[in-house]
Short mmCIF file of C-alpha atoms in Angstrom, two decimals:
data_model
loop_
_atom_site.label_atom_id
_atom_site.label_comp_id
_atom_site.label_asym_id
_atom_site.label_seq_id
_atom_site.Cartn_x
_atom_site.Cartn_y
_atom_site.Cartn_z
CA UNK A 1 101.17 87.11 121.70
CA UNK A 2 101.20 89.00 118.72
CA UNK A 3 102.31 92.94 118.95
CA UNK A 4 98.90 94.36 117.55
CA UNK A 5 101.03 96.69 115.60
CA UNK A 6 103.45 93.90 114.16
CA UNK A 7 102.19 94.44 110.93
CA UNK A 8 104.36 97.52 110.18
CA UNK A 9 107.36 95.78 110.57
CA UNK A 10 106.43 92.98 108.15
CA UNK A 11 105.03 95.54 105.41
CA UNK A 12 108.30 97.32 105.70
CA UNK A 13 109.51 96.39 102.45
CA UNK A 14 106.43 97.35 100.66
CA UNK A 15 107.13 100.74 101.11
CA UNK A 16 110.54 100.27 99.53
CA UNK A 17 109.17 98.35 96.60
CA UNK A 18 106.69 101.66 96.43
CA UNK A 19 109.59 104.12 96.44
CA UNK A 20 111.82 101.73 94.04
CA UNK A 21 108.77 101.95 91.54
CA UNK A 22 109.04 105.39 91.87
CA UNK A 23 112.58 105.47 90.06
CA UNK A 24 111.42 103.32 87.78
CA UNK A 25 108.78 105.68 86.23
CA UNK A 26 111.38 108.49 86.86
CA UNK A 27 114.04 106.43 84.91
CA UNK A 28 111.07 105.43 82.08
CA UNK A 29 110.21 109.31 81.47
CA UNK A 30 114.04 110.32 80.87
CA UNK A 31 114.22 107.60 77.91
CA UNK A 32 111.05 108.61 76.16
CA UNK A 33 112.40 109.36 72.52
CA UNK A 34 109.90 111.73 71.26
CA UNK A 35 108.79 115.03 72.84
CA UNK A 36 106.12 114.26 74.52
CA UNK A 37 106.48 116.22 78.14
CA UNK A 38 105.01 119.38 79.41
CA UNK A 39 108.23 121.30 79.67
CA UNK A 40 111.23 120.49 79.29
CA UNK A 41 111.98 117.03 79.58
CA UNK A 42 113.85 117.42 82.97
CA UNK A 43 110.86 119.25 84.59
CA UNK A 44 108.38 115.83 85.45
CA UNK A 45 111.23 113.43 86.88
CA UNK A 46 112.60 116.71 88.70
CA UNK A 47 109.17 117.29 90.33
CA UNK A 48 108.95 113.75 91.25
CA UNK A 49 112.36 112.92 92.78
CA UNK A 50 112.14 116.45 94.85
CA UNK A 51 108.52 114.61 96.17
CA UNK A 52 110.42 111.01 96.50
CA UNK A 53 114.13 111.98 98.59
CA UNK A 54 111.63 113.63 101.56
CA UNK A 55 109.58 110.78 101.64
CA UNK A 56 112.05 108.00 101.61
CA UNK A 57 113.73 109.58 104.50
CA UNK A 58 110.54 110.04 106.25
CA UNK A 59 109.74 106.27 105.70
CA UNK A 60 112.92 105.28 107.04
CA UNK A 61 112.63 107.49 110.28
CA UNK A 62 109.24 105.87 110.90
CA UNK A 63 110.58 102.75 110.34
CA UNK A 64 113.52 103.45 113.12
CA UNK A 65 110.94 105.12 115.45
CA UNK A 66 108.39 102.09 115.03
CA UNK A 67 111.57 99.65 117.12
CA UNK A 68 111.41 102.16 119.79
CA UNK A 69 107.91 103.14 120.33
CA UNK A 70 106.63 101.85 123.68
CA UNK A 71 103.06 103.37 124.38
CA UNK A 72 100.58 104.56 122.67
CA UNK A 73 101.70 108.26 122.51
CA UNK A 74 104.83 106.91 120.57
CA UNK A 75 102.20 105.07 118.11
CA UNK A 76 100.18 107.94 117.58
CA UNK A 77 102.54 110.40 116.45
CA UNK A 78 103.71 107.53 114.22
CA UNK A 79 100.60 107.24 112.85
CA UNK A 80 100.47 110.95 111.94
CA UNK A 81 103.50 111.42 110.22
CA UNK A 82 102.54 108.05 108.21
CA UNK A 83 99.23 109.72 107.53
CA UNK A 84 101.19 113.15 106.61
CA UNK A 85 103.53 110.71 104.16
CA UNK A 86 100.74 108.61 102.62
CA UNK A 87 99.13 112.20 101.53
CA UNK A 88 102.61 113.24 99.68
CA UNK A 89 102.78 109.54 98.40
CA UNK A 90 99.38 110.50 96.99
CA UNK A 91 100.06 114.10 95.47
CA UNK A 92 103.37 112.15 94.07
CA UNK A 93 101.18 109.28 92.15
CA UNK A 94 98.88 112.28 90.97
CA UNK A 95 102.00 114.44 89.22
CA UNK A 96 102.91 111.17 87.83
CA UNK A 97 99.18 110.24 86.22
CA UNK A 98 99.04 113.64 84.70
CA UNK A 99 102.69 113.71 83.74
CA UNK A 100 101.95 110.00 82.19
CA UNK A 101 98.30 110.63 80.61
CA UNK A 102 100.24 113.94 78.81
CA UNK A 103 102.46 111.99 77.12
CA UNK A 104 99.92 109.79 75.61
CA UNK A 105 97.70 112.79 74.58
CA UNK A 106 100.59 114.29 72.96
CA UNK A 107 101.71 111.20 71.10
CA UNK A 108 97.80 111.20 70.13
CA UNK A 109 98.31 114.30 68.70
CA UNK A 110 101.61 113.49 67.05
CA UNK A 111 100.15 110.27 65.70
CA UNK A 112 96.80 112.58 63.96
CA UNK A 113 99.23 115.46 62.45
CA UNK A 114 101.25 112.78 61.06
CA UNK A 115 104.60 113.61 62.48
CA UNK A 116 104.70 111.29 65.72
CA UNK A 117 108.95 109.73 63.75
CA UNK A 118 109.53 106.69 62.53
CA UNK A 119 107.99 103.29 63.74
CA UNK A 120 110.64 101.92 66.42
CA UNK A 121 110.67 105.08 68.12
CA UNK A 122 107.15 105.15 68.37
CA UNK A 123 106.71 101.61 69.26
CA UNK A 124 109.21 102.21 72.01
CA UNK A 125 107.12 105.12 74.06
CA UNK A 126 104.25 103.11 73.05
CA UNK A 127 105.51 100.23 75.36
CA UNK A 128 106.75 103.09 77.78
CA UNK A 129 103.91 104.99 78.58
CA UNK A 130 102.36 101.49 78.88
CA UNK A 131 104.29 100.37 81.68
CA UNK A 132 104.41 103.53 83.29
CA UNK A 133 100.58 103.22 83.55
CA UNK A 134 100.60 99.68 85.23
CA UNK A 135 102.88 101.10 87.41
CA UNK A 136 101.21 104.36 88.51
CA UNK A 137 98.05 102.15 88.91
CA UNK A 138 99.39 99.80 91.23
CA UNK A 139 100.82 102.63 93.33
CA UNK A 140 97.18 104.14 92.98
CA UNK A 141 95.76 100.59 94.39
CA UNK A 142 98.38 100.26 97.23
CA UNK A 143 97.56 103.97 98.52
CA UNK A 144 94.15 103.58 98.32
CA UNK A 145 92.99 99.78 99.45
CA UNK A 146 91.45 99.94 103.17
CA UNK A 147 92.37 103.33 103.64
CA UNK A 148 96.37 103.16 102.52
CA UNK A 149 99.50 101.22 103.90
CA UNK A 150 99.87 103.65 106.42
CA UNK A 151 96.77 103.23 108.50
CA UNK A 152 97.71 99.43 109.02
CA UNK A 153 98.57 98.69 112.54
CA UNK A 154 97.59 102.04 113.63
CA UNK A 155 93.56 101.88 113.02
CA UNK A 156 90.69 99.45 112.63
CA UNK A 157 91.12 97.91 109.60
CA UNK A 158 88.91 99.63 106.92
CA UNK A 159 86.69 98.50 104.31
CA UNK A 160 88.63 96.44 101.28
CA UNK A 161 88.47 97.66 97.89
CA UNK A 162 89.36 94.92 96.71
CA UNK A 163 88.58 90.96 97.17
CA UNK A 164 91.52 89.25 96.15
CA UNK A 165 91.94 85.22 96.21
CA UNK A 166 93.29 84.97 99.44
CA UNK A 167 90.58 86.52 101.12
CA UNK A 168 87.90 83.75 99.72
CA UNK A 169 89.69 80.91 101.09
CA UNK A 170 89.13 79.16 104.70
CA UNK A 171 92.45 77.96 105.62
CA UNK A 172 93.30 79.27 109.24
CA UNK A 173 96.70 79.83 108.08
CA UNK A 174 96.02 83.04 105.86
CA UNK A 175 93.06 84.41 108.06
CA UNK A 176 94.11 88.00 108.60
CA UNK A 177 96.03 88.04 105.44
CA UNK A 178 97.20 91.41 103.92
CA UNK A 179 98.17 92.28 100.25
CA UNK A 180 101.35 93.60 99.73
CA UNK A 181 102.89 95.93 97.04
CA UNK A 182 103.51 92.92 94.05
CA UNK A 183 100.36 91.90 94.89
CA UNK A 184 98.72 95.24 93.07
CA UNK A 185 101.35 95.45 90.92
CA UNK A 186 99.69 92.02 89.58
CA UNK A 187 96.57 93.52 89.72
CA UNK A 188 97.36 96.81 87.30
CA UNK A 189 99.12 94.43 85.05
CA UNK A 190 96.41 91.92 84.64
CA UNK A 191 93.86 94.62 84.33
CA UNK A 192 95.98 96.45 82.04
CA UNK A 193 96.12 93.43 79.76
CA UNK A 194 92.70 92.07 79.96
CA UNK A 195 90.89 95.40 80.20
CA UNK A 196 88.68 94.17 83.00
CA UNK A 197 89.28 92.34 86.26
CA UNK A 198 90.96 88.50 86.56
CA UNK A 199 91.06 86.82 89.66
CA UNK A 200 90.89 90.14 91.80
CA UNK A 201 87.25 91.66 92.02
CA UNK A 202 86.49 95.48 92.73
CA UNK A 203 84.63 96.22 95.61
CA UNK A 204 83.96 99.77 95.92
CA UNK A 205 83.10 102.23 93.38
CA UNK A 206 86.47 104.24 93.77
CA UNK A 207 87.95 100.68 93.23
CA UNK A 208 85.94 100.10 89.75
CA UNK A 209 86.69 103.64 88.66
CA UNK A 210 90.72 103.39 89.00
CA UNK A 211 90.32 100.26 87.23
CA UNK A 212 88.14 101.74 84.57
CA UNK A 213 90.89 104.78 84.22
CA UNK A 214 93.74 102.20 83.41
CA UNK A 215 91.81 99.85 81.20
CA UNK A 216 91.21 102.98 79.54
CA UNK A 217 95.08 104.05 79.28
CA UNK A 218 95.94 100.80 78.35
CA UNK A 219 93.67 100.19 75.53
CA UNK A 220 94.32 103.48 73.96
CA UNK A 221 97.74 102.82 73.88
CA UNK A 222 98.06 99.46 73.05
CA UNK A 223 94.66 99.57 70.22
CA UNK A 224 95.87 103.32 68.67
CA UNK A 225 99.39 104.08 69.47
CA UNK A 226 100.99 100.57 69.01
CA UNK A 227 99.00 99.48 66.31
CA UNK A 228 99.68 102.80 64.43
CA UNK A 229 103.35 102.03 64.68
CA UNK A 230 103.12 98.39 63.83
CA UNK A 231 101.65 99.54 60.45
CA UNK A 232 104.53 102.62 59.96
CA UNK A 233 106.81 99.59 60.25
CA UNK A 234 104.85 97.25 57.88
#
């Protein structure tokens, strides 16, 4: 029979796809060409990997403890140091939105006083702030859909926020099935490109309101920013 917490061991490697995403955006911020951080340029990606070296050891603990927990006391304070994480994960994503939507405000700005530097450069943070949004978004819909990662396995399964394919189909063989971490990244992507959903349907309003934020982001950079820059170049 199936352990009923099984799940945690089989969603292991979302977490590190989470945490790996993480570097990415940190990596993404430190090659933005023009000025356009709060601070010195150091200060975001600082702030982020002092949030991300705690967590990843605390996700790897859990991880150990989760091979060698027996009863439900074990499970339980398992559970609340996953709960404790998820909440950090969540302050994290938050630094990096604001960190993220700054930049595009102050390119914005750069772009109206008419001294945002030549063409390529701009074109370049263009495409980076982009994918640092479809990235922060899919964290945003990982950490957020039926109540976070963390809870599964350890309480009855909440409410979905979203109603991906999967979850319409009658097989027997994918009854129970789960989305993992690519699986949103898809989503923010998709919705970052089409500006509204594709084959994965909001369900809540906190659901429709994230997506409405990156559609948002995404259109603003790729309709103002980008297009600005294609012109500089022309």
């Amino acid at each position: 029979m199936r352990h009923e917490h099984a799940i945690i061991h089989h969603r292991g490697l979302d977490f590190w796809s989470a945490r790996a995403a993480v570097l990415v955006i940190i990596c993404l911020q430190l090659l933005v060409i023009n000025n356009l951080s709060f601070g010195p340029r150091w200060l975001a990606p600082t702030v982020e990997a002092a949030l991300l070296v705690p967590l990843s050891i605390a996700t790897a603990w859990t991880q150990m403890q989760t091979r060698n927990a027996v009863d439900h006391e074990h499970w339980y304070a398992i559970g609340r140091l996953r709960l404790y994480i998820r909440r950090t994960a969540l302050v994290m994503t938050g630094v990096i939105s604001i960190m993220n939507c700054g930049s595009l405000v102050l390119l914005v700005r750069a772009l109206l006083e008419g001294h945002a530097g030549a063409g390529t450069t701009l074109l370049v943070d263009a495409l980076n702030i982009w994918v640092t949004n479809v990235i922060v978004f899919a964290l945003w819909f990982w950490s957020t859909d039926r109540g976070g990662p963390p809870t599964c396995g350890l309480v009855k399964r909440a409410h979905a926020d979203f109603l991906f394919p999967q979850m319409t189909l009658p097989d027997r063989e994918i009854q129970g099935w789960l989305p993992g971490f690519v699986d949103y990244v898809f989503l923010a992507f998709t919705n970052a490109t089409a500006f509204s959903p594709t084959d994965t349907l909001p369900l809540t309003q906190r659901a429709k309101l994230l997506m409405m934020a990156e559609a948002m982001i995404s259109l603003l950079t790729i309709a103002l920013v980008a297009a600005r820059a294609v012109n500089i170049l022309a």
